[in-house]
Amino acid sequence: AQMAQYRLSMNQVLGALASANQNLPGGYLDIGRKRFNLTTWGSFASIDQIKDTIVQAAQGQVVRLKDVAEVFFTHEDQLYSARLNGERAVFVTVQQRVGANIFQVRRGLDEKLEMFSRQMSDKISLHRVFDQAESVKGRLNGFFVNLLQGLLLVGLVIFTVVGIRASAIVMSVIPLSLLIGIGLIDLNGYGLQQMTIAGLIIALGMLVDNAIVVTTNVSRFMQLGYKRMEAAAEGTSQIGWAVVSSTITTVLAFVPMMLMRDHTGDFIRSMPLIVSYTLMASLFLALTFTPYLSSRFIYAEKLPRFSLRPLLDRFIDTNYRAMLSRSLAHPRKVVLSALSALLLSLALFPLIGVSFFPKAEKPQLMININTPRGTSLQETNRIVAEIEEKLATREEIQYYAANVGHGNPRIYYNVIPRRERSTHAQIFVQLRKWHPKAFYALVADLRREMRQIPGARIEVKEFEQGPPVEAPIAVRILGDQLDVLKELSTQVEAIFNTTPGTLNIVNPLATAKTDLHIAVNRDKAG
């Protein structure tokens, strides 16, 4: 009524507010050697300035916003809610730059967080919910433990068979091959990440073969009376091509993984690359570095008192020789036995679970909650609160972070957060420690409990390796008739529900959004 009295339209009021609340560039000003940009500051600084905004000035009459409208502060509609262990929270995430060292980033963040925590109120606490540096540290520690175990076991075996000098040579080749492989993969722009670390662990079991074969053969020639230089040359040349062919055939087995395309190939390519680089480095060292060291440091030394060499020699001269003679005398039986063993192993293959990418094996879970389309945020929040009550009773759970109306912040490379939606929520669950049996028992219990909560589709998901995918199996039905598509999707969903071993079945056409259409009677509305 007041706007009609002053003959004002809504567009005039909005335009006046937009014109008054803006910063305008005012050119520049040169002072000495410096040039300063000038800006006319016009943003509102208080609610009183908004009230006094002139929306009309004509014929000596000034109309301000407070003359035609009531101006006050209020709350924005809640579109999102976040909690940590049931308490209200705000989640802040930090992502490192490409090529940055995650441990250096972590140390810098720790310093800043320490300064920030001293400035906070006593009513606010700061908690670190997720730390990628801990995961990287665990993977690196696992790799170094495997490396140390491999060095000790290989060194011990070679020492008891050939001697301490040969053992030292073989042990030195392992870290050198790994360093060359890491250097070459770094030149490709990959660096140390989870797939390259997995590739290094795979290569650990294979790269030592070349050095062992060359070193033991050189040692054998020395035992036969050859001089050290002659023994190194003859021992290496005798088996050189065999070592080359065996290494190349192993590398060729990884070539198909290098040539994979799409996101899957991009994700795993660094693993076969570093395995190939490391094996080729071990081949190069076996044919150059190992013979050189052998000619310098190995000689026909007396074997240690507890050496396994005499025992192995007796086994080869007696049992193995007799077994080999019988096998050569009956070649058909040997081939049939090998084929029978192969067929038996193939028969056991269906009993083994098959998965292209393994589980992440982390003490973490993600719970996805999806309510029917059209569900309010308050109802979704009520269901999440019910789930939180169940999680709070679990002693093995360290903490849980809930996001209602929005996906969790990105904490795993192949889990993409969802945008704001009142029907969606996520709960990130961190366990105190990782133990396979206890972990999968907890997952089974939670899935059983979540099925008892009505009004939502609740998925308890483990983190997995590999590129981001919604599910391992997806069925697409194409057509232009929505009713037919909905009927067919329901039939496919029923088939999946009756198939053993399936879970988290999602049919986006199972529920339809409910809309209310309001028809306005223009005569009665005036």
Short mmCIF file of C-alpha atoms in Angstrom, two decimals:
data_model
loop_
_atom_site.label_atom_id
_atom_site.label_comp_id
_atom_site.label_asym_id
_atom_site.label_seq_id
_atom_site.Cartn_x
_atom_site.Cartn_y
_atom_site.Cartn_z
CA ALA A 1 0.00 0.00 0.00
CA GLN A 2 2.83 2.39 0.84
CA MET A 3 4.57 1.58 -2.45
CA ALA A 4 1.32 2.24 -4.32
CA GLN A 5 0.93 5.54 -2.47
CA TYR A 6 4.31 6.71 -3.74
CA ARG A 7 3.72 5.05 -7.14
CA LEU A 8 6.77 2.81 -6.75
CA SER A 9 7.31 -0.57 -8.37
CA MET A 10 9.34 -3.47 -6.96
CA ASN A 11 11.86 -3.10 -9.77
CA GLN A 12 12.47 0.54 -8.81
CA VAL A 13 13.20 -0.44 -5.19
CA LEU A 14 15.52 -3.27 -6.19
CA GLY A 15 17.31 -1.05 -8.69
CA ALA A 16 17.87 1.67 -6.09
CA LEU A 17 19.36 -0.87 -3.66
CA ALA A 18 21.63 -2.34 -6.34
CA SER A 19 22.86 1.13 -7.39
CA ALA A 20 23.61 2.20 -3.83
CA ASN A 21 25.39 -1.05 -2.86
CA GLN A 22 28.31 -1.20 -5.29
CA ASN A 23 31.96 -0.25 -5.55
CA LEU A 24 32.90 1.70 -8.67
CA PRO A 25 36.36 2.09 -10.19
CA GLY A 26 37.58 5.70 -10.13
CA GLY A 27 40.65 5.58 -12.36
CA TYR A 28 44.16 5.76 -10.98
CA LEU A 29 46.57 8.14 -9.26
CA ASP A 30 50.32 8.40 -9.90
CA ILE A 31 52.43 9.20 -6.83
CA GLY A 32 56.15 9.16 -7.49
CA ARG A 33 57.08 5.83 -9.06
CA LYS A 34 53.88 4.12 -7.95
CA ARG A 35 50.45 3.98 -9.57
CA PHE A 36 47.44 3.43 -7.29
CA ASN A 37 44.03 2.31 -8.50
CA LEU A 38 41.13 4.35 -7.12
CA THR A 39 37.84 2.75 -6.09
CA THR A 40 34.66 4.48 -4.94
CA TRP A 41 33.52 2.49 -1.91
CA GLY A 42 29.72 2.26 -1.78
CA SER A 43 28.89 -1.04 -0.07
CA PHE A 44 26.46 -1.00 2.81
CA ALA A 45 28.20 -0.98 6.18
CA SER A 46 25.15 -1.19 8.47
CA ILE A 47 21.45 -1.86 8.44
CA ASP A 48 20.75 1.85 9.03
CA GLN A 49 22.38 2.69 5.70
CA ILE A 50 20.06 0.22 4.03
CA LYS A 51 17.04 1.82 5.70
CA ASP A 52 18.11 5.31 4.57
CA THR A 53 18.62 4.30 0.95
CA ILE A 54 16.78 6.75 -1.33
CA VAL A 55 14.45 4.87 -3.62
CA GLN A 56 12.76 7.94 -5.14
CA ALA A 57 13.38 11.67 -5.28
CA ALA A 58 10.94 13.83 -7.25
CA GLN A 59 9.38 17.30 -6.86
CA GLY A 60 11.31 17.94 -3.66
CA GLN A 61 10.06 14.76 -2.05
CA VAL A 62 12.58 12.11 -0.94
CA VAL A 63 11.36 8.58 -0.37
CA ARG A 64 13.62 6.28 1.58
CA LEU A 65 13.45 2.50 1.86
CA LYS A 66 12.27 2.69 5.50
CA ASP A 67 9.25 4.73 4.32
CA VAL A 68 7.91 1.89 2.17
CA ALA A 69 9.38 -1.25 3.72
CA GLU A 70 10.38 -2.83 7.01
CA VAL A 71 14.11 -3.64 7.15
CA PHE A 72 15.46 -6.15 9.70
CA PHE A 73 17.92 -9.03 10.12
CA THR A 74 16.62 -12.59 9.91
CA HIS A 75 17.94 -16.10 9.43
CA GLU A 76 18.47 -17.68 6.02
CA ASP A 77 16.66 -20.95 5.42
CA GLN A 78 18.85 -23.83 6.57
CA LEU A 79 20.04 -25.86 3.61
CA TYR A 80 22.83 -27.79 5.26
CA SER A 81 23.81 -29.20 8.64
CA ALA A 82 27.15 -30.60 9.86
CA ARG A 83 28.02 -32.47 13.07
CA LEU A 84 31.02 -34.20 14.59
CA ASN A 85 30.16 -36.93 17.09
CA GLY A 86 26.68 -35.44 17.28
CA GLU A 87 27.88 -31.87 18.01
CA ARG A 88 27.46 -28.97 15.60
CA ALA A 89 30.58 -28.43 13.52
CA VAL A 90 32.11 -26.64 10.55
CA PHE A 91 34.38 -28.67 8.28
CA VAL A 92 37.37 -26.97 6.65
CA THR A 93 39.40 -28.85 4.04
CA VAL A 94 42.85 -28.11 2.63
CA GLN A 95 44.24 -29.51 -0.62
CA GLN A 96 47.93 -29.50 -1.48
CA ARG A 97 49.28 -28.16 -4.75
CA VAL A 98 50.38 -30.57 -7.46
CA GLY A 99 53.97 -31.65 -6.83
CA ALA A 100 54.00 -30.47 -3.20
CA ASN A 101 55.35 -32.71 -0.43
CA ILE A 102 52.45 -33.72 1.78
CA PHE A 103 54.62 -33.93 4.89
CA GLN A 104 55.91 -30.38 4.44
CA VAL A 105 52.34 -29.18 3.92
CA ARG A 106 51.31 -31.03 7.09
CA ARG A 107 54.06 -29.37 9.16
CA GLY A 108 53.07 -25.92 7.90
CA LEU A 109 49.42 -26.58 8.72
CA ASP A 110 50.28 -27.79 12.19
CA GLU A 111 52.03 -24.51 12.93
CA LYS A 112 49.09 -22.44 11.68
CA LEU A 113 46.53 -24.55 13.54
CA GLU A 114 48.51 -24.23 16.75
CA MET A 115 48.45 -20.44 16.44
CA PHE A 116 44.75 -20.46 15.59
CA SER A 117 43.79 -22.75 18.48
CA ARG A 118 45.31 -20.32 20.99
CA GLN A 119 43.05 -17.56 19.69
CA MET A 120 39.81 -19.56 19.83
CA SER A 121 37.15 -19.30 22.49
CA ASP A 122 36.96 -21.97 25.18
CA LYS A 123 33.55 -22.96 23.80
CA ILE A 124 35.07 -23.96 20.46
CA SER A 125 37.36 -26.96 20.00
CA LEU A 126 39.50 -27.90 17.01
CA HIS A 127 39.68 -31.52 15.84
CA ARG A 128 41.51 -33.13 12.94
CA VAL A 129 38.99 -35.48 11.35
CA PHE A 130 40.99 -36.71 8.38
CA ASP A 131 44.71 -36.50 7.63
CA GLN A 132 45.95 -37.83 4.30
CA ALA A 133 49.55 -37.56 5.52
CA GLU A 134 48.90 -40.38 8.00
CA SER A 135 47.72 -42.66 5.20
CA VAL A 136 50.77 -41.82 3.05
CA LYS A 137 53.04 -42.36 6.06
CA GLY A 138 51.48 -45.78 6.65
CA ARG A 139 52.01 -46.82 3.03
CA LEU A 140 55.60 -45.65 3.02
CA ASN A 141 56.29 -47.43 6.31
CA GLY A 142 54.79 -50.60 4.86
CA PHE A 143 57.01 -50.33 1.81
CA PHE A 144 60.16 -49.79 3.87
CA VAL A 145 59.26 -52.72 6.14
CA ASN A 146 58.84 -54.93 3.06
CA LEU A 147 62.14 -53.63 1.68
CA LEU A 148 63.95 -54.38 4.92
CA GLN A 149 62.42 -57.85 5.15
CA GLY A 150 63.40 -58.59 1.55
CA LEU A 151 66.96 -57.41 2.11
CA LEU A 152 67.39 -59.50 5.26
CA LEU A 153 65.83 -62.67 3.83
CA VAL A 154 67.74 -62.49 0.54
CA GLY A 155 70.97 -61.65 2.33
CA LEU A 156 70.53 -64.51 4.78
CA VAL A 157 69.79 -67.09 2.09
CA ILE A 158 72.67 -66.01 -0.17
CA PHE A 159 75.01 -65.88 2.83
CA THR A 160 74.23 -69.47 3.85
CA VAL A 161 74.62 -70.76 0.26
CA VAL A 162 77.38 -68.67 -1.34
CA GLY A 163 78.97 -66.44 1.29
CA ILE A 164 78.87 -63.04 2.89
CA ARG A 165 80.51 -61.16 0.01
CA ALA A 166 78.03 -62.42 -2.57
CA SER A 167 75.24 -61.67 -0.09
CA ALA A 168 76.40 -58.06 0.25
CA ILE A 169 76.52 -57.61 -3.55
CA VAL A 170 72.99 -58.93 -4.06
CA MET A 171 71.67 -56.79 -1.20
CA SER A 172 73.22 -53.65 -2.70
CA VAL A 173 71.47 -54.21 -6.04
CA ILE A 174 67.97 -54.04 -4.50
CA PRO A 175 68.02 -50.39 -3.31
CA LEU A 176 69.96 -49.29 -6.41
CA SER A 177 67.32 -50.77 -8.72
CA LEU A 178 64.54 -49.13 -6.70
CA LEU A 179 66.26 -45.74 -6.79
CA ILE A 180 66.67 -45.93 -10.57
CA GLY A 181 63.02 -46.91 -10.96
CA ILE A 182 61.86 -44.04 -8.72
CA GLY A 183 64.03 -41.58 -10.67
CA LEU A 184 62.63 -42.72 -14.02
CA ILE A 185 59.02 -42.63 -12.85
CA ASP A 186 59.60 -39.13 -11.49
CA LEU A 187 60.74 -38.04 -14.96
CA ASN A 188 57.33 -39.21 -16.22
CA GLY A 189 55.66 -36.84 -13.78
CA TYR A 190 54.15 -39.40 -11.40
CA GLY A 191 56.27 -39.20 -8.26
CA LEU A 192 55.61 -41.31 -5.18
CA GLN A 193 51.90 -42.03 -4.74
CA GLN A 194 49.88 -45.07 -3.81
CA MET A 195 50.05 -46.82 -7.19
CA THR A 196 53.81 -46.30 -7.58
CA ILE A 197 54.35 -47.56 -4.03
CA ALA A 198 52.24 -50.64 -4.86
CA GLY A 199 54.37 -51.14 -7.97
CA LEU A 200 57.57 -50.94 -5.94
CA ILE A 201 56.28 -53.60 -3.56
CA ILE A 202 55.45 -55.86 -6.53
CA ALA A 203 58.89 -55.27 -8.05
CA LEU A 204 60.61 -56.17 -4.77
CA GLY A 205 59.82 -59.83 -5.29
CA MET A 206 61.22 -59.94 -8.82
CA LEU A 207 64.14 -57.55 -9.17
CA VAL A 208 66.49 -59.62 -7.02
CA ASP A 209 66.40 -62.68 -9.31
CA ASN A 210 68.87 -61.34 -11.88
CA ALA A 211 71.49 -60.37 -9.32
CA ILE A 212 71.20 -63.72 -7.55
CA VAL A 213 71.60 -65.73 -10.77
CA VAL A 214 74.63 -63.74 -11.96
CA THR A 215 76.35 -63.66 -8.57
CA THR A 216 75.92 -67.36 -7.87
CA ASN A 217 77.11 -68.30 -11.37
CA VAL A 218 80.22 -66.12 -11.03
CA SER A 219 80.87 -67.72 -7.66
CA ARG A 220 80.48 -71.19 -9.25
CA PHE A 221 83.14 -70.38 -11.87
CA MET A 222 85.50 -69.27 -9.12
CA GLN A 223 84.92 -72.55 -7.31
CA LEU A 224 85.95 -74.29 -10.56
CA GLY A 225 89.31 -72.52 -10.49
CA TYR A 226 88.79 -69.54 -12.78
CA LYS A 227 90.42 -66.24 -11.94
CA ARG A 228 88.09 -63.54 -10.67
CA MET A 229 87.98 -61.45 -13.88
CA GLU A 230 87.55 -64.56 -16.03
CA ALA A 231 84.90 -65.97 -13.71
CA ALA A 232 82.92 -62.69 -13.84
CA ALA A 233 83.11 -62.59 -17.66
CA GLU A 234 82.37 -66.27 -18.26
CA GLY A 235 79.71 -66.50 -15.56
CA THR A 236 77.82 -63.47 -16.86
CA SER A 237 78.09 -64.34 -20.57
CA GLN A 238 76.95 -67.92 -19.98
CA ILE A 239 73.57 -66.88 -18.58
CA GLY A 240 73.33 -63.32 -19.95
CA TRP A 241 70.76 -64.01 -22.65
CA ALA A 242 68.70 -66.17 -20.33
CA VAL A 243 68.55 -63.31 -17.81
CA VAL A 244 67.65 -60.82 -20.57
CA SER A 245 64.86 -62.99 -22.01
CA SER A 246 63.34 -63.79 -18.62
CA THR A 247 63.29 -60.11 -17.62
CA ILE A 248 61.81 -58.95 -20.93
CA THR A 249 59.04 -61.57 -20.79
CA THR A 250 58.16 -60.37 -17.29
CA VAL A 251 58.10 -56.74 -18.44
CA LEU A 252 55.92 -57.64 -21.43
CA ALA A 253 53.32 -59.03 -19.03
CA PHE A 254 52.80 -55.46 -17.74
CA VAL A 255 52.54 -53.84 -21.18
CA PRO A 256 48.74 -54.37 -21.53
CA MET A 257 48.23 -52.44 -18.28
CA MET A 258 50.32 -49.57 -19.66
CA LEU A 259 48.19 -49.45 -22.82
CA MET A 260 44.82 -49.31 -21.04
CA ARG A 261 42.78 -46.26 -21.90
CA ASP A 262 40.14 -44.12 -20.19
CA HIS A 263 40.18 -43.34 -16.49
CA THR A 264 41.19 -46.86 -15.48
CA GLY A 265 44.37 -46.69 -17.56
CA ASP A 266 45.22 -43.22 -16.25
CA PHE A 267 44.79 -44.46 -12.70
CA ILE A 268 46.97 -47.59 -12.82
CA ARG A 269 49.52 -46.67 -15.51
CA SER A 270 52.18 -45.58 -13.01
CA MET A 271 52.19 -49.05 -11.39
CA PRO A 272 53.24 -51.12 -14.47
CA LEU A 273 55.61 -48.32 -15.49
CA ILE A 274 57.58 -48.36 -12.26
CA VAL A 275 57.61 -52.18 -12.18
CA SER A 276 59.04 -52.20 -15.72
CA TYR A 277 61.57 -49.46 -14.97
CA THR A 278 62.74 -51.25 -11.82
CA LEU A 279 63.08 -54.63 -13.54
CA MET A 280 65.01 -53.10 -16.44
CA ALA A 281 67.25 -51.33 -13.93
CA SER A 282 67.89 -54.65 -12.17
CA LEU A 283 68.74 -56.23 -15.54
CA PHE A 284 71.19 -53.43 -16.34
CA LEU A 285 72.84 -53.73 -12.93
CA ALA A 286 72.96 -57.53 -13.18
CA LEU A 287 74.89 -57.37 -16.46
CA THR A 288 77.24 -54.50 -15.48
CA PHE A 289 77.41 -53.56 -11.83
CA THR A 290 77.05 -57.06 -10.38
CA PRO A 291 79.86 -58.68 -12.47
CA TYR A 292 82.16 -55.75 -11.66
CA LEU A 293 81.60 -56.08 -7.91
CA SER A 294 81.89 -59.86 -8.15
CA SER A 295 85.27 -59.59 -9.88
CA ARG A 296 86.49 -57.24 -7.17
CA PHE A 297 85.14 -58.73 -3.97
CA ILE A 298 84.19 -62.39 -4.51
CA TYR A 299 86.76 -65.15 -4.39
CA ALA A 300 86.69 -68.87 -3.71
CA GLU A 301 86.12 -68.35 -0.01
CA LYS A 302 85.52 -71.10 2.48
CA LEU A 303 81.83 -71.59 3.10
CA PRO A 304 80.52 -70.89 6.62
CA ARG A 305 80.16 -73.78 9.01
CA PHE A 306 76.35 -73.67 8.87
CA SER A 307 76.20 -73.31 5.06
CA LEU A 308 73.34 -75.00 3.22
CA ARG A 309 75.46 -75.53 0.11
CA PRO A 310 76.64 -79.10 0.93
CA LEU A 311 73.11 -80.11 1.80
CA LEU A 312 71.76 -78.67 -1.44
CA ASP A 313 74.52 -80.33 -3.46
CA ARG A 314 73.70 -83.71 -1.93
CA PHE A 315 70.00 -83.22 -2.64
CA ILE A 316 70.73 -82.32 -6.28
CA ASP A 317 73.14 -85.24 -6.77
CA THR A 318 70.80 -87.81 -5.26
CA ASN A 319 67.08 -87.01 -5.00
CA TYR A 320 66.76 -84.34 -7.69
CA ARG A 321 68.94 -86.24 -10.20
CA ALA A 322 66.91 -89.42 -9.71
CA MET A 323 63.59 -87.53 -9.98
CA LEU A 324 64.78 -85.75 -13.13
CA SER A 325 65.87 -89.04 -14.70
CA ARG A 326 62.50 -90.67 -14.03
CA SER A 327 60.70 -87.62 -15.48
CA LEU A 328 62.76 -87.69 -18.66
CA ALA A 329 62.14 -91.41 -19.01
CA HIS A 330 58.32 -90.91 -18.84
CA PRO A 331 57.57 -87.61 -20.61
CA ARG A 332 53.90 -88.40 -21.26
CA LYS A 333 53.17 -89.00 -17.61
CA VAL A 334 54.87 -85.74 -16.68
CA VAL A 335 52.84 -83.75 -19.23
CA LEU A 336 49.58 -85.43 -18.15
CA SER A 337 50.35 -84.71 -14.50
CA ALA A 338 51.02 -81.04 -15.30
CA LEU A 339 47.78 -80.76 -17.29
CA SER A 340 45.83 -82.44 -14.48
CA ALA A 341 47.22 -79.96 -11.97
CA LEU A 342 46.26 -77.08 -14.31
CA LEU A 343 42.70 -78.37 -14.73
CA LEU A 344 42.37 -78.85 -10.98
CA SER A 345 43.44 -75.29 -10.36
CA LEU A 346 40.94 -74.04 -12.97
CA ALA A 347 38.19 -75.97 -11.20
CA LEU A 348 38.97 -74.05 -8.01
CA PHE A 349 38.84 -70.68 -9.80
CA PRO A 350 35.05 -70.13 -9.36
CA LEU A 351 35.50 -70.38 -5.59
CA ILE A 352 37.78 -67.33 -5.57
CA GLY A 353 36.26 -63.85 -5.46
CA VAL A 354 37.14 -61.68 -8.45
CA SER A 355 37.59 -57.91 -8.31
CA PHE A 356 39.54 -55.65 -10.65
CA PHE A 357 40.50 -53.22 -7.88
CA PRO A 358 41.00 -54.31 -4.25
CA LYS A 359 39.52 -52.84 -1.10
CA ALA A 360 41.41 -49.91 0.39
CA GLU A 361 41.76 -51.73 3.75
CA LYS A 362 41.44 -48.53 5.74
CA PRO A 363 39.87 -48.16 9.20
CA GLN A 364 37.23 -45.91 7.65
CA LEU A 365 33.67 -46.17 6.37
CA MET A 366 31.24 -43.99 4.48
CA ILE A 367 27.51 -44.15 5.12
CA ASN A 368 25.31 -42.70 2.36
CA ILE A 369 21.75 -41.73 3.28
CA ASN A 370 19.19 -40.96 0.57
CA THR A 371 15.58 -40.19 1.44
CA PRO A 372 12.73 -40.18 -1.12
CA ARG A 373 12.50 -37.23 -3.48
CA GLY A 374 10.66 -34.34 -1.93
CA THR A 375 11.72 -35.18 1.64
CA SER A 376 12.46 -32.12 3.77
CA LEU A 377 15.85 -31.41 5.31
CA GLN A 378 14.36 -31.79 8.79
CA GLU A 379 13.20 -35.35 8.05
CA THR A 380 16.55 -36.31 6.53
CA ASN A 381 18.27 -34.79 9.57
CA ARG A 382 16.04 -36.86 11.90
CA ILE A 383 17.06 -40.10 10.17
CA VAL A 384 20.76 -39.13 10.32
CA ALA A 385 20.42 -38.39 14.04
CA GLU A 386 18.96 -41.88 14.54
CA ILE A 387 21.97 -43.39 12.75
CA GLU A 388 24.33 -41.27 14.88
CA GLU A 389 22.77 -42.69 18.04
CA LYS A 390 23.61 -46.20 16.87
CA LEU A 391 27.18 -45.23 15.97
CA ALA A 392 27.72 -43.62 19.38
CA THR A 393 27.26 -47.02 21.07
CA ARG A 394 30.14 -48.61 19.15
CA GLU A 395 33.40 -48.64 21.10
CA GLU A 396 35.47 -49.42 18.00
CA ILE A 397 34.42 -46.13 16.38
CA GLN A 398 36.71 -43.19 17.17
CA TYR A 399 34.52 -40.47 15.66
CA TYR A 400 31.89 -39.88 12.98
CA ALA A 401 31.31 -36.76 10.89
CA ALA A 402 27.80 -36.18 9.51
CA ASN A 403 26.82 -33.83 6.69
CA VAL A 404 23.08 -33.43 6.08
CA GLY A 405 21.86 -31.79 2.89
CA HIS A 406 25.30 -32.01 1.33
CA GLY A 407 28.03 -34.55 0.67
CA ASN A 408 31.06 -34.89 2.92
CA PRO A 409 34.20 -32.91 2.05
CA ARG A 410 36.39 -34.89 -0.32
CA ILE A 411 38.57 -37.17 1.75
CA TYR A 412 39.29 -39.98 -0.70
CA TYR A 413 40.48 -39.61 -4.27
CA ASN A 414 37.67 -41.57 -5.93
CA VAL A 415 34.75 -40.37 -3.77
CA ILE A 416 33.21 -37.24 -5.31
CA PRO A 417 31.03 -35.14 -2.95
CA ARG A 418 27.46 -34.46 -3.98
CA ARG A 419 25.96 -31.01 -4.18
CA GLU A 420 23.34 -29.55 -1.86
CA ARG A 421 20.19 -31.64 -1.75
CA SER A 422 17.77 -31.98 1.13
CA THR A 423 17.33 -35.70 0.47
CA HIS A 424 21.02 -36.61 0.75
CA ALA A 425 23.38 -37.02 3.70
CA GLN A 426 26.73 -38.67 4.37
CA ILE A 427 28.48 -39.89 7.51
CA PHE A 428 32.23 -40.47 7.55
CA VAL A 429 33.22 -43.04 10.18
CA GLN A 430 36.77 -43.36 11.53
CA LEU A 431 37.64 -46.52 13.48
CA ARG A 432 40.29 -46.71 16.17
CA LYS A 433 42.35 -49.32 14.32
CA TRP A 434 42.27 -51.65 11.33
CA HIS A 435 41.67 -55.34 11.93
CA PRO A 436 40.16 -57.31 9.00
CA LYS A 437 37.84 -59.61 10.96
CA ALA A 438 36.55 -56.92 13.29
CA PHE A 439 36.16 -54.46 10.41
CA TYR A 440 34.04 -56.71 8.20
CA ALA A 441 32.01 -57.86 11.21
CA LEU A 442 31.25 -54.19 11.99
CA VAL A 443 30.27 -53.54 8.37
CA ALA A 444 27.89 -56.52 8.42
CA ASP A 445 26.34 -55.40 11.73
CA LEU A 446 25.86 -51.82 10.53
CA ARG A 447 24.24 -52.95 7.29
CA ARG A 448 21.87 -55.16 9.26
CA GLU A 449 20.98 -52.28 11.61
CA MET A 450 20.59 -49.76 8.79
CA ARG A 451 18.03 -51.98 7.04
CA GLN A 452 15.79 -51.61 10.09
CA ILE A 453 15.57 -47.82 9.74
CA PRO A 454 12.54 -46.92 7.57
CA GLY A 455 12.16 -43.96 5.27
CA ALA A 456 15.60 -43.94 3.63
CA ARG A 457 18.01 -45.93 1.49
CA ILE A 458 21.15 -46.33 3.61
CA GLU A 459 24.41 -47.67 2.16
CA VAL A 460 27.38 -48.67 4.32
CA LYS A 461 30.33 -48.51 1.95
CA GLU A 462 33.98 -49.41 2.29
CA PHE A 463 36.59 -47.39 0.47
CA GLU A 464 37.98 -49.08 -2.64
CA GLN A 465 40.91 -48.54 -4.96
CA GLY A 466 40.42 -47.52 -8.57
CA PRO A 467 38.85 -44.70 -10.55
CA PRO A 468 35.59 -43.14 -9.31
CA VAL A 469 32.57 -45.28 -10.20
CA GLU A 470 29.07 -45.34 -8.76
CA ALA A 471 29.00 -49.14 -8.55
CA PRO A 472 30.92 -52.15 -9.92
CA ILE A 473 27.87 -53.17 -12.00
CA ALA A 474 25.61 -50.73 -13.84
CA VAL A 475 22.67 -51.50 -16.13
CA ARG A 476 21.50 -48.84 -18.59
CA ILE A 477 18.04 -49.06 -20.18
CA LEU A 478 17.51 -46.71 -23.11
CA GLY A 479 14.14 -45.59 -24.47
CA ASP A 480 11.84 -42.61 -24.98
CA GLN A 481 8.84 -43.77 -22.92
CA LEU A 482 9.29 -43.00 -19.24
CA ASP A 483 6.53 -45.37 -18.06
CA VAL A 484 8.10 -48.31 -19.89
CA LEU A 485 11.56 -47.41 -18.57
CA LYS A 486 10.22 -47.30 -15.02
CA GLU A 487 8.57 -50.71 -15.38
CA LEU A 488 11.71 -52.29 -16.86
CA SER A 489 13.96 -50.74 -14.22
CA THR A 490 11.71 -52.21 -11.53
CA GLN A 491 12.09 -55.67 -13.10
CA VAL A 492 15.89 -55.33 -13.25
CA GLU A 493 15.92 -54.16 -9.63
CA ALA A 494 13.92 -57.25 -8.61
CA ILE A 495 16.43 -59.50 -10.40
CA PHE A 496 19.32 -57.88 -8.52
CA ASN A 497 17.48 -58.17 -5.20
CA THR A 498 17.14 -61.93 -5.66
CA THR A 499 20.76 -62.41 -6.76
CA PRO A 500 23.04 -63.62 -3.93
CA GLY A 501 25.94 -61.35 -3.07
CA THR A 502 24.38 -58.07 -4.26
CA LEU A 503 23.85 -55.01 -2.06
CA ASN A 504 23.35 -51.24 -2.31
CA ILE A 505 21.00 -51.58 -5.30
CA VAL A 506 19.93 -48.14 -6.56
CA ASN A 507 17.06 -47.52 -8.97
CA PRO A 508 16.69 -43.77 -9.64
CA LEU A 509 13.22 -44.28 -11.15
CA ALA A 510 11.88 -46.14 -8.13
CA THR A 511 10.59 -42.95 -6.52
CA ALA A 512 9.04 -39.93 -8.19
CA LYS A 513 9.05 -36.37 -6.94
CA THR A 514 5.71 -35.05 -5.67
CA ASP A 515 4.83 -31.51 -6.76
CA LEU A 516 1.91 -29.30 -5.75
CA HIS A 517 0.48 -27.18 -8.58
CA ILE A 518 -1.47 -24.10 -7.50
CA ALA A 519 -3.97 -22.67 -9.98
CA VAL A 520 -4.75 -19.02 -9.31
CA ASN A 521 -8.32 -17.79 -9.86
CA ARG A 522 -7.60 -14.37 -11.29
CA ASP A 523 -11.16 -13.10 -10.74
CA LYS A 524 -11.13 -13.83 -7.00
CA ALA A 525 -7.51 -12.75 -6.62
CA GLY A 526 -8.34 -9.36 -8.08
#
